[in-house]
Coordinates of C-alpha atoms and ligand atoms in Angstrom, one line a residue:
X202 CA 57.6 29.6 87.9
X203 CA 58.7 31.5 90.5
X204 CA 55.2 31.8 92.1
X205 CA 54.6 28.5 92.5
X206 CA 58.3 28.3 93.9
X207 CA 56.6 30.8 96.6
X208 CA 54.0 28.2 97.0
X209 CA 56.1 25.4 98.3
X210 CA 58.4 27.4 100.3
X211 CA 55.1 29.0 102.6
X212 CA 53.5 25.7 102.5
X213 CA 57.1 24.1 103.9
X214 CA 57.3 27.1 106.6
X215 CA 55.7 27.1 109.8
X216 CA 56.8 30.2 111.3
X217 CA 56.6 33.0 109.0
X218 CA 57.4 36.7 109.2
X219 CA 55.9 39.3 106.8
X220 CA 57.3 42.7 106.4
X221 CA 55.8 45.5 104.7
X222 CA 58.0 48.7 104.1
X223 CA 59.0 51.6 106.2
X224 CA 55.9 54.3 106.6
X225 CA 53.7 51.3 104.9
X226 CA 51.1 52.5 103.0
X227 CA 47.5 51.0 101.9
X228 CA 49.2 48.5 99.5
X229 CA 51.7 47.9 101.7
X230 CA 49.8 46.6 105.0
X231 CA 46.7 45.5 102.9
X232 CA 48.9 43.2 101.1
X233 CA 50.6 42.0 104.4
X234 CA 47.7 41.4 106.3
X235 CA 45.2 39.7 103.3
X236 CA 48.6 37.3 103.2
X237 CA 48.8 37.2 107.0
X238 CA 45.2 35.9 107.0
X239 CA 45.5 33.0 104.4
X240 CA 48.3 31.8 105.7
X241 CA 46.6 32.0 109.5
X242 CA 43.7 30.0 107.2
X243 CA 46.4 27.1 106.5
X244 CA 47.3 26.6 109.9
X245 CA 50.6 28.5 110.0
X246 CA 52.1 30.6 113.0
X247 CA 52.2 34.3 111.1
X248 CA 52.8 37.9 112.0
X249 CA 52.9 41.0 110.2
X250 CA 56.1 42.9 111.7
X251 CA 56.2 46.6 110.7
X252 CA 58.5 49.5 111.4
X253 CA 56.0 51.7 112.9
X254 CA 52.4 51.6 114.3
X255 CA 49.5 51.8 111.5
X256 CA 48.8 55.0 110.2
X257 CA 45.3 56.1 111.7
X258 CA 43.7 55.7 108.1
X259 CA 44.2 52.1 108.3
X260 CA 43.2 51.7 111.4
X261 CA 40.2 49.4 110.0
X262 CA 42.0 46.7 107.8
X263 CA 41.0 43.4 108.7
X264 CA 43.4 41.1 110.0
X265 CA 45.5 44.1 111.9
X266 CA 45.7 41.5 115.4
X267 CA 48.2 39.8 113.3
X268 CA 50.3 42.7 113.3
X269 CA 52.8 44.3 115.5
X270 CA 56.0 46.7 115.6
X271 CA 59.6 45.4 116.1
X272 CA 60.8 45.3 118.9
X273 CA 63.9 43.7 118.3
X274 CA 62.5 40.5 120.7
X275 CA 62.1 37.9 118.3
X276 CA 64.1 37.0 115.1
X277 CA 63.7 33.2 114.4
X278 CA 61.6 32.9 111.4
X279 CA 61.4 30.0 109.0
X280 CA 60.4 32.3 106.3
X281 CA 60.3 35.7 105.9
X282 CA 58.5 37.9 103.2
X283 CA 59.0 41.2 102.3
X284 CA 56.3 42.4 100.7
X285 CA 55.8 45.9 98.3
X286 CA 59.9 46.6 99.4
X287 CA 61.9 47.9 96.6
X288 CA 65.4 46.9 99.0
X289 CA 66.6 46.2 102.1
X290 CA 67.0 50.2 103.0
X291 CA 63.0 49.8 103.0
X292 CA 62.8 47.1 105.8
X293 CA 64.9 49.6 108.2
X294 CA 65.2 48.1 111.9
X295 CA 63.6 44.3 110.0
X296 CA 66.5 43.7 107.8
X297 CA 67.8 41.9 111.4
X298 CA 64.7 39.7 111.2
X299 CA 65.0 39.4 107.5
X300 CA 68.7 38.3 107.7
X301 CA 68.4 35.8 110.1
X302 CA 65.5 33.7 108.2
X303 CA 66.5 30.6 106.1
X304 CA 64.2 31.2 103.6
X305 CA 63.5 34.8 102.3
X306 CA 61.1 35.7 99.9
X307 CA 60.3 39.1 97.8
X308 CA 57.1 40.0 96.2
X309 CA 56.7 43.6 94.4
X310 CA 56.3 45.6 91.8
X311 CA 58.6 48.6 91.9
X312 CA 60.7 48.6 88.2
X313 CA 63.7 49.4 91.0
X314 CA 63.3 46.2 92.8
X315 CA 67.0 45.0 93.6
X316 CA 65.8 41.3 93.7
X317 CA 67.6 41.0 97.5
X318 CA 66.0 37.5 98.6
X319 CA 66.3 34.2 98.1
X320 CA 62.9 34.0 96.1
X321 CA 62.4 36.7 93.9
X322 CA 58.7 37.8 92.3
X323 CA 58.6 41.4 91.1
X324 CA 55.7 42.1 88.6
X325 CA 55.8 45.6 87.5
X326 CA 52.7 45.0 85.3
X327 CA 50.7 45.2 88.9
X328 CA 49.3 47.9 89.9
X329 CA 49.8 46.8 93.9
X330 CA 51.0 44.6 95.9
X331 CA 47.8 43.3 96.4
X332 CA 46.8 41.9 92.6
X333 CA 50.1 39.9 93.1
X334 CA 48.8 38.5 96.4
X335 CA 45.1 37.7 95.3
X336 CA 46.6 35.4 93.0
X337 CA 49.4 34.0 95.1
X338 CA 46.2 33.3 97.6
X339 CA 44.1 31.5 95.1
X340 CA 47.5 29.6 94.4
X341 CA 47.6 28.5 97.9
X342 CA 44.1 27.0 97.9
X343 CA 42.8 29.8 100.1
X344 CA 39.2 31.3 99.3
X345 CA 39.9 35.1 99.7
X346 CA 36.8 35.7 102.1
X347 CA 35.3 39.1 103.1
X348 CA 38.4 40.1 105.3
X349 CA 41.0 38.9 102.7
X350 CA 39.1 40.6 100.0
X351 CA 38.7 44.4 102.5
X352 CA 42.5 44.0 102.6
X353 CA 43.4 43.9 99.0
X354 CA 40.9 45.9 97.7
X355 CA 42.2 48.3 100.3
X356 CA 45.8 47.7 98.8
X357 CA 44.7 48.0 95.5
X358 CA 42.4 51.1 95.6
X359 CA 45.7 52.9 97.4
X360 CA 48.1 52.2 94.5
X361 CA 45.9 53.5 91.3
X362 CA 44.0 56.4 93.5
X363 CA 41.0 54.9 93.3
X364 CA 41.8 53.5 89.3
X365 CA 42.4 56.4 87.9
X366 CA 46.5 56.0 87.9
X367 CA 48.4 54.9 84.3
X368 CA 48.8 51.3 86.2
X369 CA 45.3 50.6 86.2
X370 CA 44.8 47.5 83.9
X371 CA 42.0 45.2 82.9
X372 CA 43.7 42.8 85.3
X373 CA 43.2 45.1 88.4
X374 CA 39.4 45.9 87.3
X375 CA 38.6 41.7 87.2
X376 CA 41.0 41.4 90.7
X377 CA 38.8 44.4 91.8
X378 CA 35.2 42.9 89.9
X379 CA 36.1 39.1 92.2
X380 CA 36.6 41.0 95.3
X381 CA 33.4 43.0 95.1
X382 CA 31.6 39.5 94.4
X383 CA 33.4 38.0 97.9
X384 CA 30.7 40.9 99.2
X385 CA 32.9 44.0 100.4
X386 CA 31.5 47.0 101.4
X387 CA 32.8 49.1 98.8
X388 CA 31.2 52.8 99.7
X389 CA 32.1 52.0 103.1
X390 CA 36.3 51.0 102.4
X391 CA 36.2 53.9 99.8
X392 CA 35.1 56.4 102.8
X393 CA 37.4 55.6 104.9
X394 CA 40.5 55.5 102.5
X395 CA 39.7 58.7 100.9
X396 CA 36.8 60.8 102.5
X397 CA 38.1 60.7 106.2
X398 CA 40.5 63.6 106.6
X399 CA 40.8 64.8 110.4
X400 CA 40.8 68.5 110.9
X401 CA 44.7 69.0 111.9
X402 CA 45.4 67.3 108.4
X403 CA 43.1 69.8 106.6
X404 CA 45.2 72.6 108.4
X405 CA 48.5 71.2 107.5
X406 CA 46.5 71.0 103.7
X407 CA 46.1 74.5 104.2
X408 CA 49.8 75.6 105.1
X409 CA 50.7 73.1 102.3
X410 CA 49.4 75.3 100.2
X411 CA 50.4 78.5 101.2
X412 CA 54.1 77.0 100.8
X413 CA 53.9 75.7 97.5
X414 CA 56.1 77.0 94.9
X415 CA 55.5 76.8 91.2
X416 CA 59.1 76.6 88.8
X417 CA 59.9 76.2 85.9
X418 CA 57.7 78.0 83.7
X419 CA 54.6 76.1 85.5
X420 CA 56.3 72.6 84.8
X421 CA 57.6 72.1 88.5
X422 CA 55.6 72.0 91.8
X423 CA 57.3 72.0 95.2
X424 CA 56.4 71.5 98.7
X425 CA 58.0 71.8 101.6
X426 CA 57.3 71.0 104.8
X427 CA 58.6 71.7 108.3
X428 CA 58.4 70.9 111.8
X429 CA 57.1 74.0 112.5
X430 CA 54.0 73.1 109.6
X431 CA 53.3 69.8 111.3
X432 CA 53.5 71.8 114.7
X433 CA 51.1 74.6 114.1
X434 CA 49.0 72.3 113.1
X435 CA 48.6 69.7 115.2
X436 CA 49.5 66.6 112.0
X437 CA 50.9 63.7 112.6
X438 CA 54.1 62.9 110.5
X439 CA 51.7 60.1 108.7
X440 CA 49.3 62.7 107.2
X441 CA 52.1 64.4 105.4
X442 CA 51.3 61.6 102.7
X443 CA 49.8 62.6 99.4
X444 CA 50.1 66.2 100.0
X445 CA 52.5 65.7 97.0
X446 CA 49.7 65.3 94.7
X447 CA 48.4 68.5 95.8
X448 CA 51.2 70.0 92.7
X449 CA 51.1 67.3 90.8
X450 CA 47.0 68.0 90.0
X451 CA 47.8 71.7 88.9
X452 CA 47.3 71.9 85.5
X453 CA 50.8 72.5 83.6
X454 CA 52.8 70.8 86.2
X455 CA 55.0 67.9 85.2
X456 CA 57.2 67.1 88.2
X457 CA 55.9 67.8 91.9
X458 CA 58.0 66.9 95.0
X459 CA 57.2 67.1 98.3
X460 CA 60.5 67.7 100.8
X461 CA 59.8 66.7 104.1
X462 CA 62.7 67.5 106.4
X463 CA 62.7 65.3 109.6
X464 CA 63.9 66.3 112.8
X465 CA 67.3 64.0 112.4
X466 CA 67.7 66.7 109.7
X467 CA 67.2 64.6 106.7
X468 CA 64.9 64.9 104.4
X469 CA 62.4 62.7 102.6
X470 CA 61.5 63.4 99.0
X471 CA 58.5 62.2 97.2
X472 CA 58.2 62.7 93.3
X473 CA 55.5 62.5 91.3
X474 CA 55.0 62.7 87.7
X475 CA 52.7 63.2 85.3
X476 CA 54.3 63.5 82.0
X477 CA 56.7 61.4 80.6
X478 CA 59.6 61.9 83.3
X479 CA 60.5 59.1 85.1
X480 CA 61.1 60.4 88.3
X481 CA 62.0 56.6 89.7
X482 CA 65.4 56.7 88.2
X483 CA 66.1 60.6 90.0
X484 CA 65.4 58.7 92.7
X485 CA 67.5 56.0 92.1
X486 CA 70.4 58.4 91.3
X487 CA 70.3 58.9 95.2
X488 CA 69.8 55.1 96.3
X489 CA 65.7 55.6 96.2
X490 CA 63.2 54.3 94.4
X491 CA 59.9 53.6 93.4
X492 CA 57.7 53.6 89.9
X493 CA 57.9 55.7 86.7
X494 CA 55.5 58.3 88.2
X495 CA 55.9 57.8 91.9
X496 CA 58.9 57.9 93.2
X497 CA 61.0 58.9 96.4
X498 CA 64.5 58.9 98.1
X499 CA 66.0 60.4 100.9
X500 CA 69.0 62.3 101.4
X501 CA 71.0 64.2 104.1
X502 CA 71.9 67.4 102.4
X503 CA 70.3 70.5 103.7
X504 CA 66.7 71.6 102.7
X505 CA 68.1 74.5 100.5
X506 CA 70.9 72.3 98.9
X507 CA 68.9 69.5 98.5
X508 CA 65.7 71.7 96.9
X509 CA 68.5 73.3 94.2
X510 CA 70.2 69.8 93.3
X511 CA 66.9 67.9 92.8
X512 CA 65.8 71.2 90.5
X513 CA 69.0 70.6 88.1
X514 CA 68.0 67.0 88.2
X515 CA 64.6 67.6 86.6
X516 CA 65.3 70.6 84.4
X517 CA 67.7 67.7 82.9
X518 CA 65.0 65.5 82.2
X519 CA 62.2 68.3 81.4
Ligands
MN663 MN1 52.7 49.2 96.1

């Protein structure tokens, strides 16, 4: 089994890079630092190497020493792991560091995963990241203590919205149930993911909003935003994520997207669904990715030409 093919290969390493995507999320750097941590536990040299700094919401994750952005310094890793990365686009300015590794490894759960390493696990049956990795630690003959256990219930709680997403399965609830018994601080994690907004985000909310457009008969939900939003407001780029789901909730709505046009000039489109359009393989149709019902890509048309094409791409499917 490919899993215990993982196994070997990090028991065999002693120098081992993990990579979490681009803009990593809760699943993303929760998985990456829980692994980070066991492997630290079996006596291995290990980093976390990510594209940008952590987001402030994540500030708290356990294990986040281990962690540092690229600076294009080091690139001699036995192994490197890519972790929650759909393809090598994801791992941006770290594909150097993932090329130059003699053994590579892939762990995920995107149904777009291009299988692009040497060691291939992607189980789109998880719901994160992290239910892959509380197993692959057990695997390993690592205890997932308190810190572990933060991290991938942090990882975990991310991906389903708190289990209330279609990907929420028995399976995540026991993962969930074991890491509750290794004595987390449940109210506390859940507080900080979700109930910790600061107030240049809840203005940025608020022109969000104001700028959201509803097509389609009420089926469609779109949001753009600008410089000039995240300006006016004070945001950080980082707290433009989940204002997609801000459309998605409204009753009626099937499809929300969220553009977000960067200053380069391209733009970064989330989708969300909430029907039975799968809005991963839109995305794929311009070299993105993602699940059924969350999805994203990016592309370099302008923000009018790019709104228009990805509205004849989901009246198709509607
Ligand atoms: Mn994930």
């Amino acid at each position: 089994m490919v899993l215990d093919k993982i196994v070997s290969a990090l028991n065999n390493s002693r120098k081992i890079a993990i990579l979490p995507h681009i803009s990593a999320d809760g699943d993303a750097l929760g998985s990456s630092l829980a692994l980070a941590l066991a492997l630290a536990q079996l006596g291995k040299s290990v980093k976390v190497i990510l594209e940008e700094d952590i987001p402030q919401v994540y500030n708290f994750l356990p294990g986040r020493h281990m962690s540092e952005v690229y600076a294009l310094k080091e690139t001699s890793y036995d192994t490197v792991v890519a972790l929650d990365t759909g393809d090598t686009d994801r791992l941006g300015k770290r594909l150097e560091i993932f090329r130059c590794a003699n053994v590579t490894i892939n762990i995920d759960h995107h149904n777009t995963n291009s299988g692009f390493a040497f060691h291939n696990y992607v189980s789109t049956d998880s719901s994160a990241v992290g239910e892959i990795i509380f197993s692959l630690v057990k695997m390993m003959g690592v205890n997932p203590d308190q810190d572990i256990s933060t991290c991938l219930y942090v990882a975990i709680i991310t991906d389903t919205g708190g289990f209330r997403y279609s990907n929420t399965t028995p399976l995540t609830h026991r993962t969930a149930a074991e890491l509750i018994e290794n004595g987390i601080n449940v109210a506390g994690i859940s507080q900080l993911v979700f109930d910790s907004t600061s107030y240049e985000k809840v203005r940025l909310l608020g022109s969000a909003i104001q700028a959201l457009e509803l097509l389609e008969n009420g089926k469609v939900a779109l949001i753009s935003l600008t410089d000039d939003m995240l300006r006016s407001t004070g945001a950080k780029e980082e707290e433009c994520d989940g204002i997609v789901n801000i459309g998605r909730n409204i009753r009626g709505v099937e499809v929300a997207a969220m553009l977000r046009q960067w200053e380069n000039g391209e733009i970064k489109v989330n989708l969300r669904s909430s029907s039975k359009v799968d809005v991963s393989a839109i995305a794929s149709s311009y070299g993105g990715g993602g699940h059924k019902k969350a999805a994203g890509y990016i592309t370099k048309a302008g923000l009018d030409a790019a709104k228009k094409k990805l509205l004849d791409d989901i009246r198709e499917v509607l």
